[in-house]
Amino acid sequence: MATRVAPPPVLNVPARQVQPDLLNPPNPSPPPTSDGQSRPPLAQQSRASTDSSTGLNVLGKETSQESYGTHSTPGRPRTAESDRSRPEYIRSRQSSRRDTDTSSEKAGWQMRHGWNYNAEQMNHLRTVGIASVRVRPLFQNLNLTKPSRKHYYLYYNDARHELAGNPNAPAKEIRSAEWRMKDRLKTGHAVLALCLNIGVDPPDITKPHPCARLECWVDPTAPTPAVLNPGNTGPMSVIARNLQRSYEQISVRTKYRVLSDPTIDEMKKHCVNLRKSAGNERILFHYNGHGVPKPTASGEIWVFNKTYTQYIPISLYELQAWLLGPTLFVWDCSDAGFVIKSFNRFLEARQRDIPESKRPEESLFEQYIHLLACSEGETLPINPLAPADLFTSCLTTPINISLRFYILHNPLQHVPDDIDALSVLGKAAERKTPMGELNWIFTAITDTIAWNTLPKDQFKKLFRQDLMIAALFRNFLLAQRIMRRYGCHPQSYPAIPWCHDHPLWENWDSAIELVLHQLPYFATVDPKAKEFDYEHSNFFEEQLQAFQTYLDEGASEHKEPEQLPVVLQVLLSQQHRLHALRLLSNFLDLGPWAVKLALGIGIFPYVLKLLQSSAPDLKPVMVFIWTRILAVDQDCQQDLLKDNCYQYFTTLLNPATCLPTRHTDEHRAMCAFISAMFCKDHPQGQDATLNSSQNDEIVEHCLVQMKFPDSQLPSLRQWCCLCLSMLWKDNTKAKWAGLRLSAHNRLGEAIRDPVPEVRAAMLHALKNLVGIEPITEEVARTEEGMALHVLAMTNDGSNIVRKELVIFFSVLANRYANKFLVAAFEALSSEHQSKERPMSAPVSRHPSDDDARPNVADSIFSSIWKCIMILTADPDPEVSRDAKIVVDFVMRRLVESALGPHLRPSIIEKSVSEERTKPTVPSQTESRRPVQPAMQSSSTEENRQDGYFSAGLRRTASVAASIRNLAFGSSHTQERTGQTQPRPQPTQTTRPSFGQAQLSDKFTQNAPAEDYLSRSPGPYQTVKFPLGRYFRDRSAEEAQKLPLTSSFFDWSTEYFREPQMKSHEADEPGSNEYNERLWRRGRNEDVLSDTQKLKEQAASNRWDRLEDAFQSGIKPYRMCFHQYDDHLAITDELDNVRIMDWKRPSTLLSKFSNGNPDRSKITGTRFINEDDQAILMTGSSDGVIRLFRNYDKQNEVYMAASFRALTDMVSSTHNAGLVFDWLQGRGQTLVAGDAKVIRIWSAAHETCELEIPARSGSCVTSLTSDQVEGSTFVAGFGDGALRVYDQRLRPTTSMTQQWKEHTQWITNVHMQRGGQRELVSGCRDGEIKLWDIRMQKSLRTIKATKGTLRTMSVHEHAPISAIGTERHKLRVFNMDGLPLSSFEPSGSLWAATRNVPISALAFHPHRMMLATSSYNDGQVNLYTYHDRKPSVVREA
């Protein structure tokens, strides 16, 4: 989850969410039984809700008491109270369910095997990962039904399995250009031209009496008080001074020049000089033409001559030449619409005159902004109750004109008509006064109206680029509303939509009315007071509540919040700041689109300024907000560098620093992420971070947080590693700081971390720690020690860990290229010599070998080289691809080096040998599926002679092709991903005759069925191997360079772009995923209830009724039913997988290749996570487990995970390959086979948890486990032995029982999930035995057949079993040994099925259905029971 905990989520790494209710899902109490007593959970394991970081998801499901299949093992958290009071596990039938129980159950029959419920508490799920796992109990709020609710965990369902550590498909990230104003301009100079000519009306306008006279709230015809006009300079100077002061309240830094009744010469002089002074800054040109004629249609405005006896026109063309751009024009005159038309016409002509080679990138039109009081043909208002400069009043004094406008149109008895009486309201700049509060509300309302009305690009340009422009356009929205009441329609360029009827204006009227109602009280207040005790407006509280409602009701990208600009304004209030920041953090949590909106509205300067605040209550929310911002836009690094803002977060990494939150680890993980992003590709940030602390404290703090289990949050450990990684990258000083603190040794402890993301992050950090220059002996020794420490991770179960390991090795291969060349040369030469000398001959060396090449066979680089060669055969395509790039790099350098002449003959010899032995049918390409060293061999002698290196070199197409190309100088082959080619046919010289009445002893007694079936004749069809979603194969022409680049950091960052505080879609009632899972739950319960009552009938009736038959398209070798879906997985003896809909037999859902190499086969299939969306797990004889998601969708299936579960497989005459069993309740895979150990792999941790010695010289042929308690499992062996193991004991003493009553190969051993939970085993000699693990002998022996028992299947709940014989006989028995049926299954019309063995047999886990198939026949038959009682069945 990175955190990408989850989407497995509280991070799709399980504890992804920060809210307590999401981090700690409720723990439902155990459901009551029919007698009212509390029933303990079936699975004996402890899963605290905070343990969800194991990499799994939780499914809540209600099941009946009788459902004890894999699905029914609950993972409910167990409390200390339940631990003290849990009873011994004895399952007795309840009276309410005795309708379908057997007589033995009615008599109080107790389950066999004597398992005690109070088993040792297992903590394998305690350590969960926030970085990649999402855990939630589904349906936790569902109250539609009353039955008991149980929780189930989903495995291999996290973000790391979906994306394999690759960033999501290119989702567009927000860049600085989208919200930052790179060419930000400010208005530095202004010209205020007042053409009033007081006392003389213009000739083209006849003014009535009375009419509008106020200019800047001054009546020029009335005597001016001495206080306002101390120099007695006349009303004109007072008006000019008021206008300048009004503009200074908008922008005090702007330099203003007032021109009172200017002449044409004065106008030209000041405009030209102003442009020289302003340079590239914007100029404000305010023109008041109330005392001159209207602008002409030809594009002229009017001024005066020197004697003020004539009106002189000024062409707008000339004005453009004087002022140039950028310029903001304000036209307060009648017929102002003519101005913009003429201005643009002149501008267009001016632009045409500029040669194309000299034209600027920005259009001339974009340099000019216009605000006009009215349209063409309109006259300014002359209402005596309104100011003459109504437009200017709206632009410069919006609060005063709003109060006057409200008083005029909404008369109130107690409100005076004199505007001067409103001075008691205070000043607009003081927010704690009524006037200041109104100004604050007005800014929020106009910003909100513009945000919701204007296009976003236009909003940023007009409302966020310049303080002057933003204020004037906010006030222009008010002018639109007010001047329409007087018959004028203000215009602007660029034009903006009309906003006069926006609903928020009603809020503005309400705020004004609240202030005016309190005006009598304000008259008694001291005018000099800065604070008023009055009734404040609740506008901001209401808007915050509306914003909260928007978030609660399901915010979406398609519906932007209208209140976002208000939230921005509320940040200015200390009273509401914390609440606003919390709402803002909830909004940013919605995803990158929300961050984009917030940055676009202008939130960044505010949150940057707040980093200078020392308020402790702001720290958690500020950390969260900055995490979201940096996850989307990394370009904020320079902003953090200013004023040392980054120290706000590095300080919080100190474990001694207290945070006012319960989720300290989560916020420290975010601080580590912020620090990592600050250092990423930012040398200044690296140096600042390192220098900001003494004695390398930042490195020490990260290393301390890495200590496990002190740090219970995996995301904290993960991001501490990644923070160190970004700090060390290409920074020698930081690397030395790490070495001084033994960071490489302390990080190396993470190889045992239970969370794969943490292990991968550790490798990412070590990769960037390597590279200190110069390479001294100390440095080389340290880096070799790092490599030696991580060699064991070659067999890690997580593909993202192995991929990071290959990248780490690529760094070493590039840094120590010469040593790798020698290691590769020694390995190749050693293999070549071992092939040439006899087995017993001693190793001899040429006398000059030591002089010709150094011997590094025992060095660390030799070990690394062998690991790289192993990884070239990795089952994950990306790991294999990257490892081959490293090998090709080394081999290319080796051939080009001085050792090349010594190596070339051996390469040519191997290449020619390969070409001669290549099969006639082309083999599958390496890019289609990784080719492994064959685990099976025709003879032990051959297997001893073939070393691993030669096997890997021969069978890895990339390496072999690369060496051949280098040797011969050209390449004629190209790998193609997913290419489908025929697979080589097995040789037919060893194929037996199927028409023989009696097969040889080799196939009927000692050899396993697999040996017999592996020799199938005829051509074979292969299909595409489903690679990962984002796998990209390398091109043959692409130049490969080292070191390889990692995408793990970018993938981890995506976790912080996903919602963390929002419930997963599956938890949201009404969502599609929720409804689907709700439907699946009901469907599953119906399957369980419908099949429970059939168990007794199935155990006493015949089983020879053919329900259906269909062709599978392959020769079935293994079959497996899904518990609930109508899916039947069929595999053949090679690598083909078919998913059929058994209810619609003609429907093939999907077909794909398993990807196992040649001379290997699929040995087992299982469905996991069957309560929800299942995953198909397959095991192959090369020791590899693969998991496929969307297996039933042909075009969507992909491999979610793969790992080599068994290594060092022992070859023998009869091989079992790999056998496995899946424990859904514990999330474990039991793996055994041609090995001397039984391994237990944890799906949550993706590591081998336990390795138990098999204590047998024979291979394991079958595994079964107790799916209820989960600690005990049984293994069947090739020599006929059965052994019982207990995981809770030490590996050396874990074997608790052993039986040797069978004498031949164990075909199958199975422990039922439900019913009486019988333990049944079948041997090739035809005997079936029932066991109790407490007994030293079997309970019952059934002689199923006199011939060879080829296959056996046991129903999970019904007391029946079925066997298939070598002579095409299918026999069904109940657990009492009574034969129910014995018959020959039907076959295809064209297939010779007479005396052909039954190749595959599988019971449905719940339904009374049996699937069968015969060898060399693609037909699958589905049988069920009928009402006929079985007759006496005897075998001939």
PDB file of N, CA and C in Angstrom, residues 68 166 202 337 402 500 538 548 560 665 697 811 1015 1032 1155 1180 1309 1339 1406:
ATOM      1  N   TYR A  68     -19.027 -26.826   6.475  1.00  0.00           N
ATOM      2  CA  TYR A  68     -17.678 -26.891   7.011  1.00  0.00           C
ATOM      3  C   TYR A  68     -16.662 -27.092   5.916  1.00  0.00           C
ATOM      4  N   ASN A 166       3.969  -2.362 -10.559  1.00  0.00           N
ATOM      5  CA  ASN A 166       4.061  -1.384 -11.643  1.00  0.00           C
ATOM      6  C   ASN A 166       3.042  -0.276 -11.413  1.00  0.00           C
ATOM      7  N   PRO A 202     -21.961  67.175 -20.641  1.00  0.00           N
ATOM      8  CA  PRO A 202     -21.546  66.888 -22.020  1.00  0.00           C
ATOM      9  C   PRO A 202     -22.671  67.199 -22.985  1.00  0.00           C
ATOM     10  N   GLY A 337     -19.768  49.950 -24.883  1.00  0.00           N
ATOM     11  CA  GLY A 337     -19.648  48.791 -25.759  1.00  0.00           C
ATOM     12  C   GLY A 337     -18.904  49.098 -27.034  1.00  0.00           C
ATOM     13  N   SER A 402     -23.332  47.903  -1.872  1.00  0.00           N
ATOM     14  CA  SER A 402     -24.276  46.818  -1.579  1.00  0.00           C
ATOM     15  C   SER A 402     -25.221  47.218  -0.466  1.00  0.00           C
ATOM     16  N   HIS A 500     -25.740  37.274 -12.339  1.00  0.00           N
ATOM     17  CA  HIS A 500     -26.581  38.137 -11.513  1.00  0.00           C
ATOM     18  C   HIS A 500     -27.664  37.373 -10.767  1.00  0.00           C
ATOM     19  N   ASN A 538     -23.816  33.448  10.411  1.00  0.00           N
ATOM     20  CA  ASN A 538     -23.521  32.010  10.409  1.00  0.00           C
ATOM     21  C   ASN A 538     -23.289  31.483   8.996  1.00  0.00           C
ATOM     22  N   GLN A 548     -19.725  19.428   4.348  1.00  0.00           N
ATOM     23  CA  GLN A 548     -19.731  18.146   5.044  1.00  0.00           C
ATOM     24  C   GLN A 548     -20.801  17.223   4.479  1.00  0.00           C
ATOM     25  N   GLU A 560     -18.649  18.547  -8.706  1.00  0.00           N
ATOM     26  CA  GLU A 560     -17.676  19.293  -7.928  1.00  0.00           C
ATOM     27  C   GLU A 560     -18.377  20.036  -6.784  1.00  0.00           C
ATOM     28  N   ASP A 665       1.718   6.256  14.219  1.00  0.00           N
ATOM     29  CA  ASP A 665       2.512   5.554  13.209  1.00  0.00           C
ATOM     30  C   ASP A 665       2.057   5.908  11.805  1.00  0.00           C
ATOM     31  N   GLU A 697      20.814  12.508  12.259  1.00  0.00           N
ATOM     32  CA  GLU A 697      19.633  12.096  13.011  1.00  0.00           C
ATOM     33  C   GLU A 697      18.519  11.597  12.109  1.00  0.00           C
ATOM     34  N   VAL A 811      22.595  -3.500 -10.258  1.00  0.00           N
ATOM     35  CA  VAL A 811      23.472  -2.418  -9.805  1.00  0.00           C
ATOM     36  C   VAL A 811      24.866  -2.961  -9.527  1.00  0.00           C
ATOM     37  N   ARG A1015       2.673 -40.101 -21.270  1.00  0.00           N
ATOM     38  CA  ARG A1015       3.075 -40.541 -22.607  1.00  0.00           C
ATOM     39  C   ARG A1015       1.863 -40.567 -23.530  1.00  0.00           C
ATOM     40  N   ARG A1032       5.697  -5.932 -20.136  1.00  0.00           N
ATOM     41  CA  ARG A1032       6.172  -5.488 -21.444  1.00  0.00           C
ATOM     42  C   ARG A1032       7.473  -6.226 -21.732  1.00  0.00           C
ATOM     43  N   GLY A1155       1.882 -22.183 -18.296  1.00  0.00           N
ATOM     44  CA  GLY A1155       3.216 -21.616 -18.383  1.00  0.00           C
ATOM     45  C   GLY A1155       4.321 -22.467 -17.818  1.00  0.00           C
ATOM     46  N   SER A1180       2.661 -27.228 -10.538  1.00  0.00           N
ATOM     47  CA  SER A1180       3.239 -28.005 -11.628  1.00  0.00           C
ATOM     48  C   SER A1180       4.455 -28.767 -11.127  1.00  0.00           C
ATOM     49  N   VAL A1309      -5.042 -39.239  -0.355  1.00  0.00           N
ATOM     50  CA  VAL A1309      -5.460 -39.237   1.046  1.00  0.00           C
ATOM     51  C   VAL A1309      -6.239 -37.949   1.255  1.00  0.00           C
ATOM     52  N   LEU A1339      -9.407 -47.860  10.822  1.00  0.00           N
ATOM     53  CA  LEU A1339     -10.735 -48.214  11.321  1.00  0.00           C
ATOM     54  C   LEU A1339     -11.451 -49.191  10.394  1.00  0.00           C
ATOM     55  N   HIS A1406     -20.057 -29.709  -2.706  1.00  0.00           N
ATOM     56  CA  HIS A1406     -21.344 -29.690  -2.014  1.00  0.00           C
ATOM     57  C   HIS A1406     -22.414 -30.467  -2.774  1.00  0.00           C
TER      58      HIS A1406
END
